[in-house]
């Protein structure tokens, strides 16, 4: 019993139904709520001013205003969310627009391999272009059946389920396509350049 208890806390399995265990990466525990993780206070963004821009190594720069975004947004999904500070929230429902659709509009140049994501709170994070093309990567405007709350990124946030939560930029306003990888905010401060929770890529020395 004791050995089981020690192992389950080690692997973060405590309190998790058996069928969900395989969905929880090593070193994570499951939380029923979605904690708010903000570097600074949530910026107030109005949909009237909001724009999403795709720039850098693209054939066509894209600029979507709120109406253009809404016209394209119709994808929904239920996915798990893993924060590097060790909490995982299972079954988060998101609605929005597939990032791959927006990338297709911009038509990345062949040399584009990485993306810097920009947010209106000044936050940045880098991702590889291939990871952003995965069908479950969304620009989300709704969460758990309601509008996205200001603290969770209103009006639009990125959702990248296959990366730690810091890559899911809130209040997102831009994607800049790049040939070389460049660190964003947390990556400059020691977090991993890729951040795959299934490989426990938490810190850059990993
Ligand atoms: N623009 C911006 N995006 C951000 C952050 C932030 O501070 N600013 N925090 C990140 C971190 S560390 C995590 S774990 C998730 C948390 O999302 P939540 O606050 O909606 O739970 O948002 C990420 N996206
Ligand atoms: Mo995080």
mmCIF file of C-alpha atoms in Angstrom, residues 15-204:
data_model
loop_
_atom_site.group_PDB
_atom_site.id
_atom_site.type_symbol
_atom_site.label_atom_id
_atom_site.label_comp_id
_atom_site.label_asym_id
_atom_site.label_seq_id
_atom_site.Cartn_x
_atom_site.Cartn_y
_atom_site.Cartn_z
ATOM 1 C CA UNK A 15 -7.240 10.664 -7.325
ATOM 2 C CA UNK A 16 -7.335 10.044 -11.052
ATOM 3 C CA UNK A 17 -9.742 7.427 -12.419
ATOM 4 C CA UNK A 18 -7.814 4.644 -14.076
ATOM 5 C CA UNK A 19 -9.055 5.414 -17.595
ATOM 6 C CA UNK A 20 -7.681 8.951 -17.334
ATOM 7 C CA UNK A 21 -4.218 8.076 -16.051
ATOM 8 C CA UNK A 22 -2.722 7.621 -19.458
ATOM 9 C CA UNK A 23 -3.814 11.155 -20.303
ATOM 10 C CA UNK A 24 -1.732 12.680 -17.506
ATOM 11 C CA UNK A 25 1.959 13.216 -18.331
ATOM 12 C CA UNK A 26 4.646 12.370 -15.764
ATOM 13 C CA UNK A 27 5.055 14.889 -12.962
ATOM 14 C CA UNK A 28 1.548 16.349 -13.339
ATOM 15 C CA UNK A 29 -1.460 16.253 -11.021
ATOM 16 C CA UNK A 30 -5.064 16.809 -12.056
ATOM 17 C CA UNK A 31 -6.994 19.879 -10.963
ATOM 18 C CA UNK A 32 -10.751 20.225 -11.492
ATOM 19 C CA UNK A 33 -10.520 23.981 -12.080
ATOM 20 C CA UNK A 34 -8.568 25.971 -14.606
ATOM 21 C CA UNK A 35 -6.175 28.145 -12.580
ATOM 22 C CA UNK A 36 -5.403 31.584 -14.009
ATOM 23 C CA UNK A 37 -1.726 32.068 -14.858
ATOM 24 C CA UNK A 38 -1.003 35.679 -15.791
ATOM 25 C CA UNK A 39 2.373 37.318 -15.970
ATOM 26 C CA UNK A 40 0.775 40.743 -15.719
ATOM 27 C CA UNK A 41 -2.815 41.782 -15.139
ATOM 28 C CA UNK A 42 -5.201 40.858 -17.945
ATOM 29 C CA UNK A 43 -5.206 43.499 -20.687
ATOM 30 C CA UNK A 44 -8.614 44.857 -21.680
ATOM 31 C CA UNK A 45 -9.111 44.154 -25.338
ATOM 32 C CA UNK A 46 -12.224 45.200 -27.209
ATOM 33 C CA UNK A 47 -13.305 43.220 -30.240
ATOM 34 C CA UNK A 48 -13.695 46.518 -32.122
ATOM 35 C CA UNK A 49 -9.942 47.126 -31.933
ATOM 36 C CA UNK A 50 -8.728 43.531 -31.954
ATOM 37 C CA UNK A 51 -6.861 42.215 -34.985
ATOM 38 C CA UNK A 52 -5.003 39.011 -35.690
ATOM 39 C CA UNK A 53 -1.972 39.469 -37.927
ATOM 40 C CA UNK A 54 0.195 36.892 -39.649
ATOM 41 C CA UNK A 55 3.522 38.368 -40.730
ATOM 42 C CA UNK A 56 7.113 37.393 -41.495
ATOM 43 C CA UNK A 57 7.951 34.624 -43.955
ATOM 44 C CA UNK A 58 4.551 34.358 -45.672
ATOM 45 C CA UNK A 59 3.436 34.801 -49.279
ATOM 46 C CA UNK A 60 0.499 36.982 -48.111
ATOM 47 C CA UNK A 61 0.305 38.882 -44.852
ATOM 48 C CA UNK A 62 -3.038 38.200 -43.214
ATOM 49 C CA UNK A 63 -5.029 40.572 -41.042
ATOM 50 C CA UNK A 64 -8.316 39.346 -39.591
ATOM 51 C CA UNK A 65 -10.621 41.694 -37.736
ATOM 52 C CA UNK A 66 -13.305 40.392 -35.384
ATOM 53 C CA UNK A 67 -15.974 39.937 -38.080
ATOM 54 C CA UNK A 68 -13.589 38.090 -40.392
ATOM 55 C CA UNK A 69 -12.489 35.889 -37.513
ATOM 56 C CA UNK A 70 -16.094 35.051 -36.541
ATOM 57 C CA UNK A 71 -16.970 34.214 -40.130
ATOM 58 C CA UNK A 72 -14.250 31.549 -40.160
ATOM 59 C CA UNK A 73 -14.532 30.249 -36.582
ATOM 60 C CA UNK A 74 -16.624 27.118 -36.232
ATOM 61 C CA UNK A 75 -14.380 24.425 -34.779
ATOM 62 C CA UNK A 76 -14.872 22.926 -31.344
ATOM 63 C CA UNK A 77 -12.951 20.343 -29.346
ATOM 64 C CA UNK A 78 -12.437 18.901 -25.871
ATOM 65 C CA UNK A 79 -8.759 18.518 -24.955
ATOM 66 C CA UNK A 80 -6.441 18.349 -21.929
ATOM 67 C CA UNK A 81 -4.292 21.239 -20.704
ATOM 68 C CA UNK A 82 -0.932 20.761 -18.961
ATOM 69 C CA UNK A 83 0.812 23.633 -17.160
ATOM 70 C CA UNK A 84 4.543 23.366 -16.479
ATOM 71 C CA UNK A 85 3.838 24.235 -12.808
ATOM 72 C CA UNK A 86 2.464 20.668 -12.678
ATOM 73 C CA UNK A 87 -1.309 21.036 -12.866
ATOM 74 C CA UNK A 88 -3.314 19.412 -15.637
ATOM 75 C CA UNK A 89 -6.946 20.225 -16.366
ATOM 76 C CA UNK A 90 -8.632 17.443 -18.327
ATOM 77 C CA UNK A 91 -11.505 17.947 -20.785
ATOM 78 C CA UNK A 92 -11.347 21.660 -21.491
ATOM 79 C CA UNK A 93 -13.932 22.558 -24.146
ATOM 80 C CA UNK A 94 -12.772 25.139 -26.675
ATOM 81 C CA UNK A 95 -14.433 26.757 -29.678
ATOM 82 C CA UNK A 96 -12.686 28.804 -32.299
ATOM 83 C CA UNK A 97 -10.736 28.742 -35.508
ATOM 84 C CA UNK A 98 -8.123 26.162 -36.503
ATOM 85 C CA UNK A 99 -4.706 27.813 -36.700
ATOM 86 C CA UNK A 100 -3.952 25.738 -39.815
ATOM 87 C CA UNK A 101 -6.780 27.571 -41.630
ATOM 88 C CA UNK A 102 -5.150 30.915 -40.880
ATOM 89 C CA UNK A 103 -1.727 29.601 -41.883
ATOM 90 C CA UNK A 104 -3.189 28.419 -45.195
ATOM 91 C CA UNK A 105 -4.515 31.924 -45.843
ATOM 92 C CA UNK A 106 -1.021 33.329 -45.303
ATOM 93 C CA UNK A 107 0.750 30.571 -47.218
ATOM 94 C CA UNK A 108 4.059 30.243 -45.342
ATOM 95 C CA UNK A 109 7.214 30.440 -47.438
ATOM 96 C CA UNK A 110 9.220 27.201 -47.686
ATOM 97 C CA UNK A 111 11.931 28.549 -45.387
ATOM 98 C CA UNK A 112 9.452 29.320 -42.569
ATOM 99 C CA UNK A 113 9.957 26.782 -39.764
ATOM 100 C CA UNK A 114 9.213 28.605 -36.512
ATOM 101 C CA UNK A 115 6.599 31.034 -35.248
ATOM 102 C CA UNK A 116 6.743 33.780 -32.652
ATOM 103 C CA UNK A 117 3.303 34.332 -31.162
ATOM 104 C CA UNK A 118 2.535 37.862 -29.924
ATOM 105 C CA UNK A 119 -0.071 38.929 -27.372
ATOM 106 C CA UNK A 120 -1.507 42.272 -26.325
ATOM 107 C CA UNK A 121 -0.012 42.020 -22.802
ATOM 108 C CA UNK A 122 3.438 42.045 -24.435
ATOM 109 C CA UNK A 123 3.850 38.282 -23.935
ATOM 110 C CA UNK A 124 5.574 36.207 -26.594
ATOM 111 C CA UNK A 125 6.164 32.494 -27.054
ATOM 112 C CA UNK A 126 7.827 30.469 -29.817
ATOM 113 C CA UNK A 127 6.572 27.285 -31.470
ATOM 114 C CA UNK A 128 7.600 25.210 -34.431
ATOM 115 C CA UNK A 129 5.361 25.719 -37.440
ATOM 116 C CA UNK A 130 4.696 21.996 -37.767
ATOM 117 C CA UNK A 131 3.239 21.815 -34.245
ATOM 118 C CA UNK A 132 0.889 24.705 -35.058
ATOM 119 C CA UNK A 133 -0.477 22.849 -38.076
ATOM 120 C CA UNK A 134 -1.913 20.048 -35.897
ATOM 121 C CA UNK A 135 -5.722 19.965 -36.225
ATOM 122 C CA UNK A 136 -6.284 20.444 -32.465
ATOM 123 C CA UNK A 137 -4.415 23.768 -32.404
ATOM 124 C CA UNK A 138 -7.003 26.552 -32.235
ATOM 125 C CA UNK A 139 -7.463 30.254 -31.872
ATOM 126 C CA UNK A 140 -10.162 29.904 -29.211
ATOM 127 C CA UNK A 141 -12.877 32.437 -28.467
ATOM 128 C CA UNK A 142 -15.057 30.288 -26.192
ATOM 129 C CA UNK A 143 -14.163 28.026 -23.285
ATOM 130 C CA UNK A 144 -16.204 25.404 -21.415
ATOM 131 C CA UNK A 145 -19.410 26.472 -23.149
ATOM 132 C CA UNK A 146 -19.188 30.196 -22.369
ATOM 133 C CA UNK A 147 -17.375 33.244 -23.683
ATOM 134 C CA UNK A 148 -13.650 33.324 -22.950
ATOM 135 C CA UNK A 149 -13.184 35.248 -19.695
ATOM 136 C CA UNK A 150 -10.807 38.243 -19.652
ATOM 137 C CA UNK A 151 -8.383 36.293 -17.444
ATOM 138 C CA UNK A 152 -8.365 33.358 -19.838
ATOM 139 C CA UNK A 153 -7.524 35.502 -22.859
ATOM 140 C CA UNK A 154 -10.573 37.384 -24.136
ATOM 141 C CA UNK A 155 -11.268 37.823 -26.960
ATOM 142 C CA UNK A 156 -8.967 35.187 -28.501
ATOM 143 C CA UNK A 157 -6.267 32.868 -27.188
ATOM 144 C CA UNK A 158 -4.119 30.170 -28.684
ATOM 145 C CA UNK A 159 -4.649 26.539 -27.594
ATOM 146 C CA UNK A 160 -1.779 24.085 -28.210
ATOM 147 C CA UNK A 161 -2.718 20.873 -26.366
ATOM 148 C CA UNK A 162 0.528 19.049 -27.227
ATOM 149 C CA UNK A 163 2.674 21.696 -25.498
ATOM 150 C CA UNK A 164 2.864 22.963 -21.913
ATOM 151 C CA UNK A 165 0.369 25.711 -21.150
ATOM 152 C CA UNK A 166 2.778 28.623 -21.455
ATOM 153 C CA UNK A 167 2.737 28.072 -25.242
ATOM 154 C CA UNK A 168 -1.060 28.659 -25.303
ATOM 155 C CA UNK A 169 -0.801 32.441 -25.547
ATOM 156 C CA UNK A 170 -3.774 34.436 -24.274
ATOM 157 C CA UNK A 171 -4.986 37.751 -25.815
ATOM 158 C CA UNK A 172 -3.240 36.679 -28.983
ATOM 159 C CA UNK A 173 -2.756 39.267 -31.716
ATOM 160 C CA UNK A 174 -0.088 37.956 -34.030
ATOM 161 C CA UNK A 175 1.998 35.182 -35.476
ATOM 162 C CA UNK A 176 5.380 35.990 -36.985
ATOM 163 C CA UNK A 177 6.847 33.275 -39.210
ATOM 164 C CA UNK A 178 10.600 32.805 -38.950
ATOM 165 C CA UNK A 179 13.358 30.670 -40.491
ATOM 166 C CA UNK A 180 15.359 30.356 -37.253
ATOM 167 C CA UNK A 181 14.030 29.595 -33.809
ATOM 168 C CA UNK A 182 14.003 32.485 -31.330
ATOM 169 C CA UNK A 183 12.992 32.303 -27.640
ATOM 170 C CA UNK A 184 9.830 34.025 -26.418
ATOM 171 C CA UNK A 185 9.303 35.371 -22.892
ATOM 172 C CA UNK A 186 9.481 32.197 -20.795
ATOM 173 C CA UNK A 187 11.927 30.528 -23.155
ATOM 174 C CA UNK A 188 14.308 33.458 -22.561
ATOM 175 C CA UNK A 189 13.834 32.823 -18.839
ATOM 176 C CA UNK A 190 14.838 29.160 -18.861
ATOM 177 C CA UNK A 191 11.788 27.320 -20.148
ATOM 178 C CA UNK A 192 12.209 24.758 -22.902
ATOM 179 C CA UNK A 193 12.203 25.855 -26.572
ATOM 180 C CA UNK A 194 9.697 23.098 -27.472
ATOM 181 C CA UNK A 195 7.865 22.294 -24.204
ATOM 182 C CA UNK A 196 6.376 18.869 -24.976
ATOM 183 C CA UNK A 197 4.720 17.632 -21.735
ATOM 184 C CA UNK A 198 5.019 13.988 -22.864
ATOM 185 C CA UNK A 199 8.804 14.378 -22.899
ATOM 186 C CA UNK A 200 8.783 16.535 -19.752
ATOM 187 C CA UNK A 201 10.473 19.365 -21.621
ATOM 188 C CA UNK A 202 10.045 21.889 -18.820
ATOM 189 C CA UNK A 203 13.357 23.724 -18.732
ATOM 190 C CA UNK A 204 15.983 24.435 -21.352
#
